[in-house]
Tab-separated table of C-alpha atoms in Angstrom:
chain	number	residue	atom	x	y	z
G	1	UNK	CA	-1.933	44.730	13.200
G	2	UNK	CA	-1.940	41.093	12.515
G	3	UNK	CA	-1.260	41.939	8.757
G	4	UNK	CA	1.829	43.874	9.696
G	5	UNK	CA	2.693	40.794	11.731
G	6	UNK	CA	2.254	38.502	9.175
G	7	UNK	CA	3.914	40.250	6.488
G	8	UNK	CA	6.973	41.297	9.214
G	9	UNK	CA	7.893	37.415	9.398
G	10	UNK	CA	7.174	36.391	5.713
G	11	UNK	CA	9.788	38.993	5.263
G	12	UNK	CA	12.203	37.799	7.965
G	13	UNK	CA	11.809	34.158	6.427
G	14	UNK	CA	12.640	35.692	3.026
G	15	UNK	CA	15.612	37.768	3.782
G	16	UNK	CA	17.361	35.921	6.804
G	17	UNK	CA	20.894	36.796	5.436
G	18	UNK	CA	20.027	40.363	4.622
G	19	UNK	CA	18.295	40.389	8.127
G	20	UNK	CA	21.031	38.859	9.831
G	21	UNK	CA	23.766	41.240	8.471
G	22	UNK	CA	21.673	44.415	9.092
G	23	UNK	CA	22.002	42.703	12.859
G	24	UNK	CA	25.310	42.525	12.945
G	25	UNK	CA	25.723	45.595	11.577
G	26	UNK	CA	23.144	47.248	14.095
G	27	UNK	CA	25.286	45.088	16.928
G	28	UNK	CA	28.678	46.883	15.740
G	29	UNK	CA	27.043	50.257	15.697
G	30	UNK	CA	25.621	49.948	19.489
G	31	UNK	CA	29.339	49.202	20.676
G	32	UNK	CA	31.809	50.550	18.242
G	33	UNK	CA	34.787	50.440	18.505
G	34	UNK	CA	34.463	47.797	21.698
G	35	UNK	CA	34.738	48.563	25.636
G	36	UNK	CA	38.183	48.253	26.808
G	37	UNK	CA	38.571	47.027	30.604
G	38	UNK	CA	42.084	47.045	32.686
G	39	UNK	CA	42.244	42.948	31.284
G	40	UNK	CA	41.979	44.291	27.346
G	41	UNK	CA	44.152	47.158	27.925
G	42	UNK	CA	46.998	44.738	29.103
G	43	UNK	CA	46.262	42.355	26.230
G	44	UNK	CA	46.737	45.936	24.214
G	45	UNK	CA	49.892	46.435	25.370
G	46	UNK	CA	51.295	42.602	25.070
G	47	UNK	CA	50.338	43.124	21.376
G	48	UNK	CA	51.943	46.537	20.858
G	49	UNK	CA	55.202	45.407	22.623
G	50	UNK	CA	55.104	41.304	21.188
G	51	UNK	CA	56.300	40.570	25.549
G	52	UNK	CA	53.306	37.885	26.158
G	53	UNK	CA	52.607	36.268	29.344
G	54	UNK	CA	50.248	33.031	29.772
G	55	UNK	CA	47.981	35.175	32.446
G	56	UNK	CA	46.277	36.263	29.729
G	57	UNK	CA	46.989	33.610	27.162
G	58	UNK	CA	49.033	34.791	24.107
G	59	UNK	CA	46.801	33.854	21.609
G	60	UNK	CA	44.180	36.895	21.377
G	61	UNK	CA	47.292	39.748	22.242
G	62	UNK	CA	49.108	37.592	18.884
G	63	UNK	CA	46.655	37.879	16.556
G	64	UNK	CA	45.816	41.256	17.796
G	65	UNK	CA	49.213	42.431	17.481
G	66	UNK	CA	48.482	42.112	13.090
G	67	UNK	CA	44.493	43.003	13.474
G	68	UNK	CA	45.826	46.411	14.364
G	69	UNK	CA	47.471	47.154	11.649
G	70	UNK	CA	44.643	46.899	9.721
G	71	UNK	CA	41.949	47.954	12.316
G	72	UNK	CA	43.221	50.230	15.259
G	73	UNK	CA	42.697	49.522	18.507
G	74	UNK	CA	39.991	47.495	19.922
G	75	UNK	CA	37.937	47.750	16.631
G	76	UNK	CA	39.753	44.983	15.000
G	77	UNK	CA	38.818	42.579	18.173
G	78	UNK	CA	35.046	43.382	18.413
G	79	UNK	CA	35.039	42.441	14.327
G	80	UNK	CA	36.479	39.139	14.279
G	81	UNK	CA	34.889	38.220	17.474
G	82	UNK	CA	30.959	39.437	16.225
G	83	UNK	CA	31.951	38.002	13.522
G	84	UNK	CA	32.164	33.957	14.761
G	85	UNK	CA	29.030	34.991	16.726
G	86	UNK	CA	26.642	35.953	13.676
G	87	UNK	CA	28.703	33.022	11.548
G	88	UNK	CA	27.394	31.028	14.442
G	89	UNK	CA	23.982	32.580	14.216
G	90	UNK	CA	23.768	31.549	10.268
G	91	UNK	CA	24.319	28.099	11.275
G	92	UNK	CA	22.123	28.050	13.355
G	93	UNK	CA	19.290	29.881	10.768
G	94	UNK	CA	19.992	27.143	8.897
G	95	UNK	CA	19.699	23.962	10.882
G	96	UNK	CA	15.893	24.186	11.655
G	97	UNK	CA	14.286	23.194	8.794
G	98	UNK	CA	11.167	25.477	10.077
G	99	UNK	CA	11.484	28.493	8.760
G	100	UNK	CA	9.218	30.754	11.146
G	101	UNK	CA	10.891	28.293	13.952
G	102	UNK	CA	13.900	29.063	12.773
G	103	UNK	CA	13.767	32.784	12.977
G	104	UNK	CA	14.001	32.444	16.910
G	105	UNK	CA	17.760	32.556	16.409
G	106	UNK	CA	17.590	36.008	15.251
G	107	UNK	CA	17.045	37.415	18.777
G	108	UNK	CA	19.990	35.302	20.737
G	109	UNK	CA	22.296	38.223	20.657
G	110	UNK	CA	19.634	40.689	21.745
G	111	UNK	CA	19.220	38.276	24.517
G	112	UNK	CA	20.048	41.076	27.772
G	113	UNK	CA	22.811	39.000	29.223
G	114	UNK	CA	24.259	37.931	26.312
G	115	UNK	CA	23.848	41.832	24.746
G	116	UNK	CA	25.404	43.618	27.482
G	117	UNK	CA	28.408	41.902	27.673
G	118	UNK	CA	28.889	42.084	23.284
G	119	UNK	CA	30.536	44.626	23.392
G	120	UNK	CA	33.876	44.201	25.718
G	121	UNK	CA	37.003	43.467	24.290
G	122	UNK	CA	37.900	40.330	26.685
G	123	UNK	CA	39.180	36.533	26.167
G	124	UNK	CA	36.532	35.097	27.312
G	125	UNK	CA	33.534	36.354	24.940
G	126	UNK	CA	36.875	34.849	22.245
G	127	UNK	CA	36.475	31.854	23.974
G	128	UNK	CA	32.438	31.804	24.115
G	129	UNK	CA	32.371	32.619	20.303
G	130	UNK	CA	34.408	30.768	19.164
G	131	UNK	CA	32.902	27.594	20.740
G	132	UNK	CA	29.659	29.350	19.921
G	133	UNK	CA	30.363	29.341	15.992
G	134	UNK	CA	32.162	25.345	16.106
G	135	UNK	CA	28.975	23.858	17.746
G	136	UNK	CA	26.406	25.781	15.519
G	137	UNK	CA	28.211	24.656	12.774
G	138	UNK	CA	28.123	21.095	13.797
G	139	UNK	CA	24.288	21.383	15.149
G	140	UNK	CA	23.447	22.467	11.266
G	141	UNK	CA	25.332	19.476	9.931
G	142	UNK	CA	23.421	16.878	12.915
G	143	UNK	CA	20.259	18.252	12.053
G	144	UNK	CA	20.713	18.292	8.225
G	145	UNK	CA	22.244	15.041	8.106
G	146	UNK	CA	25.443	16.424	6.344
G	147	UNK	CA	29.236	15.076	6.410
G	148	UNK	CA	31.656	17.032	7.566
G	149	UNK	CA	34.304	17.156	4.887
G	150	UNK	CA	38.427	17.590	5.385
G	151	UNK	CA	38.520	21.357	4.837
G	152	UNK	CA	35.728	22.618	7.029
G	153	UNK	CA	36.890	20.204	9.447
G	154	UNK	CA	40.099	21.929	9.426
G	155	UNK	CA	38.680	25.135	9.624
G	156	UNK	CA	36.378	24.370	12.952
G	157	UNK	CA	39.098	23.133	14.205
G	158	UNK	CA	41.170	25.371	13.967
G	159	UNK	CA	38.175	28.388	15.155
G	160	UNK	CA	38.454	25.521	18.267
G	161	UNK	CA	42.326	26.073	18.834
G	162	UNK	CA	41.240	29.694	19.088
G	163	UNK	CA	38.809	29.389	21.758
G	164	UNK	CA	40.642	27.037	23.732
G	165	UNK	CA	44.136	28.464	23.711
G	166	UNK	CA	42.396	31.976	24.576
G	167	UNK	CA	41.017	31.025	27.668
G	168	UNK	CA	42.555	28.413	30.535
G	169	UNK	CA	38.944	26.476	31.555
G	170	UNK	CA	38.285	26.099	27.754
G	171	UNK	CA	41.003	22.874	27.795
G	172	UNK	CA	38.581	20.710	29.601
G	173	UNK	CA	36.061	21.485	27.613
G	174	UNK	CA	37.632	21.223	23.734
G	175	UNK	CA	36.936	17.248	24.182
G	176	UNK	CA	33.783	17.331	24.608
G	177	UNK	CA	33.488	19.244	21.092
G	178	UNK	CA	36.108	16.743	19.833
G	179	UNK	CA	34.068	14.091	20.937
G	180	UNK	CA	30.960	15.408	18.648
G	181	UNK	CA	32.967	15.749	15.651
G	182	UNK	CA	34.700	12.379	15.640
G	183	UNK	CA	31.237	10.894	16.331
G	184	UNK	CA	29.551	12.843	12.931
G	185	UNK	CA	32.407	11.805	10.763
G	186	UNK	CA	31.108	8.575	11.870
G	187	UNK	CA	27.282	9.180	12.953
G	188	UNK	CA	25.891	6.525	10.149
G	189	UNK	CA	28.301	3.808	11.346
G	190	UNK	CA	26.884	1.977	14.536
G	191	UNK	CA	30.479	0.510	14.778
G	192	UNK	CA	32.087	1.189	18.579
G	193	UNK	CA	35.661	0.840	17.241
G	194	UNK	CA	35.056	2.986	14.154
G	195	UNK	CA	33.659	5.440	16.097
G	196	UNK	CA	36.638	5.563	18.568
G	197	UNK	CA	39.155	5.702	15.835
G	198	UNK	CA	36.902	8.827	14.415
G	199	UNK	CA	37.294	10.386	17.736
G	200	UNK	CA	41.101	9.406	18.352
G	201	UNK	CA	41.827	10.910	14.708
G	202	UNK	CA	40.080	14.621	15.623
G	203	UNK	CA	41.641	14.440	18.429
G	204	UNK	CA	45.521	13.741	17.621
G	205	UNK	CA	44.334	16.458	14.667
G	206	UNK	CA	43.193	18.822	16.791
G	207	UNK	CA	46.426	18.591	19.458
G	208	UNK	CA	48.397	18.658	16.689
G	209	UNK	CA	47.272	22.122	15.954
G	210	UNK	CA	47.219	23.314	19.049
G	211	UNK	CA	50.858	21.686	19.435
G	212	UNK	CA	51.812	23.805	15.795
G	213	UNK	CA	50.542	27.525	17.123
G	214	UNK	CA	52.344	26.891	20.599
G	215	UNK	CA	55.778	25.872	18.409
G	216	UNK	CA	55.374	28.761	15.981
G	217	UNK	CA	53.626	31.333	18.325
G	218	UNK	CA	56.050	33.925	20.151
G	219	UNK	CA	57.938	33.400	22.979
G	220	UNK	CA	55.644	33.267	26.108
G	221	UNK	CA	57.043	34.027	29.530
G	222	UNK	CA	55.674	31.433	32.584
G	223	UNK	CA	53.175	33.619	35.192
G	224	UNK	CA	52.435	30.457	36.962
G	225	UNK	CA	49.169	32.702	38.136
G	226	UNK	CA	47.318	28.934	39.063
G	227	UNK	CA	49.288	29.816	42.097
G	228	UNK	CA	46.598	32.731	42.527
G	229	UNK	CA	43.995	30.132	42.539
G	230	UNK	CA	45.704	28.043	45.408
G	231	UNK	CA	46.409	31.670	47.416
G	232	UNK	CA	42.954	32.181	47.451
G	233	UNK	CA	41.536	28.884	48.410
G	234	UNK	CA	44.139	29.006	51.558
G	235	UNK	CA	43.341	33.087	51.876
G	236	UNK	CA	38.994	31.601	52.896
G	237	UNK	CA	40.436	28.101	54.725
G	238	UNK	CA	42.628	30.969	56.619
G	239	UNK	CA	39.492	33.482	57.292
G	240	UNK	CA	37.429	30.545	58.398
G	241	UNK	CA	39.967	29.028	60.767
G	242	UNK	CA	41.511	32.530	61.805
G	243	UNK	CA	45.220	31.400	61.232
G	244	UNK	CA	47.325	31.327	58.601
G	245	UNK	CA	47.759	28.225	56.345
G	246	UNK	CA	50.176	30.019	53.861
G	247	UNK	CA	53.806	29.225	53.644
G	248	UNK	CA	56.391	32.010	54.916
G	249	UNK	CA	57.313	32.709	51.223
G	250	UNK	CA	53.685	33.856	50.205
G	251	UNK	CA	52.996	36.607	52.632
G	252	UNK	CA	54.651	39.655	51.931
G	253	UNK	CA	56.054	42.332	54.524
G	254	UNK	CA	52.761	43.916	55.223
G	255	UNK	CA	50.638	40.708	55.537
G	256	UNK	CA	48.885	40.119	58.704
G	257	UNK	CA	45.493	37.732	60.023
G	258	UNK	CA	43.772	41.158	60.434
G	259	UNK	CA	44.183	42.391	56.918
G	260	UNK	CA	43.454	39.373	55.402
G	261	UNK	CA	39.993	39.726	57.302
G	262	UNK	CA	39.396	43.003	56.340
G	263	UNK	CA	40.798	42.378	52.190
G	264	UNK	CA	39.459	38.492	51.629
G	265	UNK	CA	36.344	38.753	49.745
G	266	UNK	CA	34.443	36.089	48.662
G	267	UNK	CA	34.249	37.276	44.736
G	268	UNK	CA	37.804	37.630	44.045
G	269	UNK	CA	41.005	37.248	45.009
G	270	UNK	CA	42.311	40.421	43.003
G	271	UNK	CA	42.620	42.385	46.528
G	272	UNK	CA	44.791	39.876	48.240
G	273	UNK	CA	47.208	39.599	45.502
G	274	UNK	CA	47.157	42.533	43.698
G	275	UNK	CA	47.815	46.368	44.156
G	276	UNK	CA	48.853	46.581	47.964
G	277	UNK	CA	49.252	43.204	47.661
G	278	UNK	CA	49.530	40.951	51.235
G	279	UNK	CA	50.297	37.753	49.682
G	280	UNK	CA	52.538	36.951	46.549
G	281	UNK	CA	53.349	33.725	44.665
G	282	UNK	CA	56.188	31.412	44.579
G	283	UNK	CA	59.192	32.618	42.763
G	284	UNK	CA	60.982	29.392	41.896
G	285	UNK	CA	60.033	25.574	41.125
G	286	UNK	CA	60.650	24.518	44.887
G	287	UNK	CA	58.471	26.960	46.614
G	288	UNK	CA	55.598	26.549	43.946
G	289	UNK	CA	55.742	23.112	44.307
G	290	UNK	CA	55.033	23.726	48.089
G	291	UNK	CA	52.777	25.924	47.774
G	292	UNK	CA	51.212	23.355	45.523
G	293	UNK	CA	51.435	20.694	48.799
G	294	UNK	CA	50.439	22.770	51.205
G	295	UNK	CA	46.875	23.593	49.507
G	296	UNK	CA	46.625	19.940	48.738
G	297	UNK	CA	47.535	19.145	52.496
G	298	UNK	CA	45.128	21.895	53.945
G	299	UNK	CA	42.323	20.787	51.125
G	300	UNK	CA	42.440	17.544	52.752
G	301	UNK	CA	42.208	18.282	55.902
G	302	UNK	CA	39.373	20.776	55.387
G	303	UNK	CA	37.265	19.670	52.454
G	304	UNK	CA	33.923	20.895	53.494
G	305	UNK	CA	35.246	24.773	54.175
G	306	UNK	CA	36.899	24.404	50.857
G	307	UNK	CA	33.789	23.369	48.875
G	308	UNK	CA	31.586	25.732	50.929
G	309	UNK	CA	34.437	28.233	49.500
G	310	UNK	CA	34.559	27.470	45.889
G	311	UNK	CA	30.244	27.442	45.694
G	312	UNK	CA	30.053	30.539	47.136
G	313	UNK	CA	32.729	31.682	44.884
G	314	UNK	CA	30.487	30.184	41.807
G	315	UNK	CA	27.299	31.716	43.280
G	316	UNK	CA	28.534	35.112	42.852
G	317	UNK	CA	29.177	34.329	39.320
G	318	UNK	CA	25.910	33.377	38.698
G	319	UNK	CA	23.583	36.115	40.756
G	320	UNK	CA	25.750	39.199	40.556
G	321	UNK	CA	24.201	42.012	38.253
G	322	UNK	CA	27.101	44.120	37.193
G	323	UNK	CA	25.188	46.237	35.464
G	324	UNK	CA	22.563	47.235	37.627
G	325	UNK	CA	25.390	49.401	39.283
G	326	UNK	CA	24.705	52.129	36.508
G	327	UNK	CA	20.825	51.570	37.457
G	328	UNK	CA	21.206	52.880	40.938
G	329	UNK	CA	22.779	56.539	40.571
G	330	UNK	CA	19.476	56.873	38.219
G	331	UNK	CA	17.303	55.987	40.655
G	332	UNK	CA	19.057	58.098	43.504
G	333	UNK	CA	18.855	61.571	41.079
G	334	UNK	CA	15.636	60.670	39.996
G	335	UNK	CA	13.405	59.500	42.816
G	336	UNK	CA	13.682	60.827	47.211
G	337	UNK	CA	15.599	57.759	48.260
G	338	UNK	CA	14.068	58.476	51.958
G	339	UNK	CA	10.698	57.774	50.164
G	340	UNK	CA	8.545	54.604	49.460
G	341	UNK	CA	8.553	55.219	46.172
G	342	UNK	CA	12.325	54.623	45.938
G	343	UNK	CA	11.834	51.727	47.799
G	344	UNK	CA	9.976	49.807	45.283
G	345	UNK	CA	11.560	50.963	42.473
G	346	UNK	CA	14.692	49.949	44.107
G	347	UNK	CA	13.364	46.645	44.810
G	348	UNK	CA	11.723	46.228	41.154
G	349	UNK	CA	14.620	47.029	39.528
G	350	UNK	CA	16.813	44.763	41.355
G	351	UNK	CA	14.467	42.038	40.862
G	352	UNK	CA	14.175	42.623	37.094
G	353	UNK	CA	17.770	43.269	36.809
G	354	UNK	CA	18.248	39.366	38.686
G	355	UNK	CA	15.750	37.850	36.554
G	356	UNK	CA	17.094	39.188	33.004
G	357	UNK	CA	20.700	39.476	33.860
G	358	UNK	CA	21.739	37.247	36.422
G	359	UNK	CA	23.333	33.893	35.024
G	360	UNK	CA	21.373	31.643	37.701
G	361	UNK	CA	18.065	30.868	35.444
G	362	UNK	CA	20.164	29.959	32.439
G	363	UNK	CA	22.715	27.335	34.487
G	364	UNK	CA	19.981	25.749	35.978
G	365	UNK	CA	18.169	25.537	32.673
G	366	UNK	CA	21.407	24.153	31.232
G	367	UNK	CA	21.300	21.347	33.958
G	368	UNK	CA	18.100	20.325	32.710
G	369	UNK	CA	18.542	20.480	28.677
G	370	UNK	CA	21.726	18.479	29.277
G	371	UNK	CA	19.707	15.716	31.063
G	372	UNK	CA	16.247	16.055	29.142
G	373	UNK	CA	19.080	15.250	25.798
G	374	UNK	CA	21.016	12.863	27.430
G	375	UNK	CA	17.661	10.817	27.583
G	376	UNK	CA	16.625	11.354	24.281
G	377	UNK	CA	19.953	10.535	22.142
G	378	UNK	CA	18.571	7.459	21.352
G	379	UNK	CA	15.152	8.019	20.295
G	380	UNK	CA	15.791	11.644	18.735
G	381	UNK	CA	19.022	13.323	15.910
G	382	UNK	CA	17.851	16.616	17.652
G	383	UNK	CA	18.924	15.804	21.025
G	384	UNK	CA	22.163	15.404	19.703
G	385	UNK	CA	22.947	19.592	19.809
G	386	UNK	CA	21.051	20.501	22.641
G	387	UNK	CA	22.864	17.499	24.462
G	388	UNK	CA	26.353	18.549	23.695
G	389	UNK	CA	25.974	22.093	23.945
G	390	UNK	CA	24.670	22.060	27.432
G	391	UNK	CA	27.628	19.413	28.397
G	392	UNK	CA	29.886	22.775	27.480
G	393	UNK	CA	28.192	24.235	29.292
G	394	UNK	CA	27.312	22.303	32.832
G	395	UNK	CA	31.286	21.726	32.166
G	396	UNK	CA	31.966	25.052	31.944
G	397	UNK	CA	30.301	25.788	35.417
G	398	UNK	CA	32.159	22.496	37.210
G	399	UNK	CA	35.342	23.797	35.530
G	400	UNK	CA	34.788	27.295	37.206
G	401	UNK	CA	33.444	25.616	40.844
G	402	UNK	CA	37.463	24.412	40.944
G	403	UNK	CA	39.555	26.308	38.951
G	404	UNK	CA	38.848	30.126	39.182
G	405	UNK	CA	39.603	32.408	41.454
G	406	UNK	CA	37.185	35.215	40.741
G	407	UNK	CA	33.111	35.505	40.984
G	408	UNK	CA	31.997	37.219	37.696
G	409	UNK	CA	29.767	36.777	35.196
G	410	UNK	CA	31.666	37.460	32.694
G	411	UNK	CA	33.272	33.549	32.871
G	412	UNK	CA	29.834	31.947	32.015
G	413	UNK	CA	28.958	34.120	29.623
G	414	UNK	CA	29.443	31.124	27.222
G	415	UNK	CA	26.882	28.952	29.573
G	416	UNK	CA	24.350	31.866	28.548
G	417	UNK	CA	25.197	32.078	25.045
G	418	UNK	CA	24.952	28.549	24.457
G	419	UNK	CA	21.868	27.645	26.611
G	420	UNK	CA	19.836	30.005	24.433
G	421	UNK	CA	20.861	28.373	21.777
G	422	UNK	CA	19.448	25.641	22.806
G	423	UNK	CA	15.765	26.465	23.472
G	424	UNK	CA	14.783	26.028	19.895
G	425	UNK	CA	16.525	22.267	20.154
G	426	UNK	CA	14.516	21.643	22.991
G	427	UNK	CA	11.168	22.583	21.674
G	428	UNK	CA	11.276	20.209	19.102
G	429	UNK	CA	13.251	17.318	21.141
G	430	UNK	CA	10.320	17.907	22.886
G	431	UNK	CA	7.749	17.738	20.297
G	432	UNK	CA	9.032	14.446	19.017
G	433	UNK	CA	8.817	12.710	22.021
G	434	UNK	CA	5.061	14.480	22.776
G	435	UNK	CA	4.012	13.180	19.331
G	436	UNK	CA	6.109	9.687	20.330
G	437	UNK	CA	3.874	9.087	23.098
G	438	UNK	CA	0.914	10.179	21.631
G	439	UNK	CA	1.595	7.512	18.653
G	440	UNK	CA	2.029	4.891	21.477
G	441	UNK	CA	-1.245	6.007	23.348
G	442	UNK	CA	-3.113	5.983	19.826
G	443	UNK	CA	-2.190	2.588	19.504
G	444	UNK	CA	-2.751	1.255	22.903
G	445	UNK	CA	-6.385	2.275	22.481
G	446	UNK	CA	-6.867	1.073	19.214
G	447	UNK	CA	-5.454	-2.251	20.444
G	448	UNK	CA	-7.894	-1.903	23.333
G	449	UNK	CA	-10.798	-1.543	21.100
């Protein structure tokens, strides 16, 4: 058994690429041709007819719109998307100069809440990836001490646009990658100023881009849907207070205090606003710009209800289990659910399904890798990935505590992806600074002696 071992991962350190792509290929295979939801099917249609909209940002539906005509339907997505994640993944191979280390990296996207979610066709897993495959590129050039010429810096760049035009949080969050690649360009000058000017040229670079795919892109039609966001922070200051804090314009003809009791849910706002919809956004500049007042006003006025509001909005993002939804019909045809039996199955399977799927362990984890590299920038090159990719991601979950206006997992699926990156980054962080203070404590006692 150990020989099988043994020879397994002599193997695997042999034959990463081959092993990689036999991955990617086994990933395609488990979710061909990609899980459409109601959000891809609209993105489906925006690229079939070329009418965008900027609630789902144009970008994906754009590119989509040509993809198709070489890969049908949601095939084409799930490729190019897979495809920045294993590119990603290679990076990644390659940045640990350990080779059994190294080989870690292989099972990120067999990671359960990372896996399950592969396979949908939705902006944000564009928007994960493609950060995904930017950092891991820039982690193998930190830890392998390499420049980052014109082209390539082009390129990730570019991969960046992607990410952050696809998805609306990702704009707070592109500096922070900015920041890391005008700091390499720069990493062997100690020079404040020439680091800034490094930064400030990515940057105008970067915007540039983003300013060239907006000019050239299609025509996009203004949703305004932040209004949704506002709607639903005054839809829980209204539930709490039990009166209505919306202006006239925003309730529709079949809005009323008891129906907002009965629809506001603490997940999402799609009931309120959608379907048999009670409230509605602004339709011109002046009552948008009210609407925009009056949350301000009412935030104001009631800032702890809104915060307890937005956490428990973010807490349902990171302890819901989507999935175990599918695990309970099993249970119920398999086992007497008046039993005790049933009972701790039940229980069992929610706990396992919290603890392997739930998004709670990996943000808190995140809050701590950030930190642990923040403290050892100085002292250590490998704190420079697992410090950067955790700010992503302890941004990402800030970004969603005030600007989202659903609970679902689904939005920090990039905190997960990247975290688990990360654990490999903060082994050896860690090692460094074990073996640091061990040096110090050898020569304390020598000096002693």
């Amino acid at each position: 058994m150990v020989l099988f071992f043994r020879s397994t991962i002599k193997f695997l350190e042999e034959n990463k690429k081959f092993c990689l792509f036999a991955l990617f290929s086994i990933h395609l295979f488990c979710f061909w041709p990609g899980i459409m939801t109601s959000d891809s099917q609209c993105q489906y249609l925006m690229a079939m007819s070329g009418n965008y909209g900027d609630h789902h940002p144009f970008i994906m539906s754009f590119l989509w719109r040509y993809i198709d005509k070489i890969l049908k339907g949601s095939a084409g997505i799930l490729v190019m998307h897979l495809s920045l994640f294993y590119s990603g993944i290679y990076f990644l191979l390659k940045s640990v100069a350990q080779k059994r280390l190294s080989l870690i990296f292989l099972g990120v996207p067999f990671i359960p809440p990372i896996f399950v979610y592969s396979g949908m066709i939705w902006k944000d897993l564009g928007f994960a990836y493609s950060f995904f495959c930017v950092m891991s590129y820039l982690a193998y050039l930190t830890m392998q001490r390499k420049n980052l010429s014109f082209f390539p810096k082009i390129g990730i760049l570019v991969i960046l646009a992607y990410g952050t035009l696809v998805k609306f949080q990702a704009q707070y969050l592109a500096p922070i990658v900015l920041v890391w690649i005008g700091w390499h360009c720069k990493h062997h000058n100690k020079d404040i100023a020439g680091i800034v000017k490094s930064i400030s040229k990515v940057l105008i670079i970067f915007y540039g881009i983003i300013s060239g795919i907006q000019y050239l892109g299609p025509k996009v039609k203004q949703d305004h849907s932040w209004q949704y966001v506002k709607l639903y922070d005054l839809s829980a200051l209204s539930v709490e207070l039990n009166q209505s804090l919306f202006p006239e314009f925003c309730k529709t003809k079949k809005f009323s205090m008891e129906k907002l009791h009965s629809l506001f849910n603490g997940s999402r706002v799609d009931y309120l606003v959608f379907g048999d919809a009670i409230l509605e956004k602004g339709k011109n500049e002046n009552e948008r710009n009210f609407l925009w007042k009056t949350w301000c006003s009412q935030v104001a006025r009631h800032p702890l209800l809104y915060i307890k509001h937005r956490v428990f909005n973010l807490s349902y993002t990171l302890i819901s289990t989507p999935t175990f939804d599918y695990v309970i019909p099993f249970l119920q045809k398999s086992v007497d659910q008046k039993t005790f039996s049933y009972k701790i199955l039940y229980c069992c399977a929610r706990f396992l399904g919290w603890a392997f799927l739930a998004h709670f362990f990996p943000a808190l984890l995140s809050c701590f890798y950030l930190i642990f590299g923040g403290l050892s920038l100085r002292s250590s090159t490998v704190a420079i990935p697992l410090f950067f990719m955790n700010a992503v991601s302890v941004g990402m979950l800030l970004a969603l505590l005030f600007f989202s206006m659903a609970g679902t997992p689904r939005y920090t699926y990039i905190c997960v992806c990247l975290v688990h990156a990360s654990h490999v980054f903060a082994y050896l962080c860690w090692k460094k600074r074990e073996n640091a203070l061990y040096g110090v404590a050898r020569r304390f006692y020598s000096n002693l002696g």
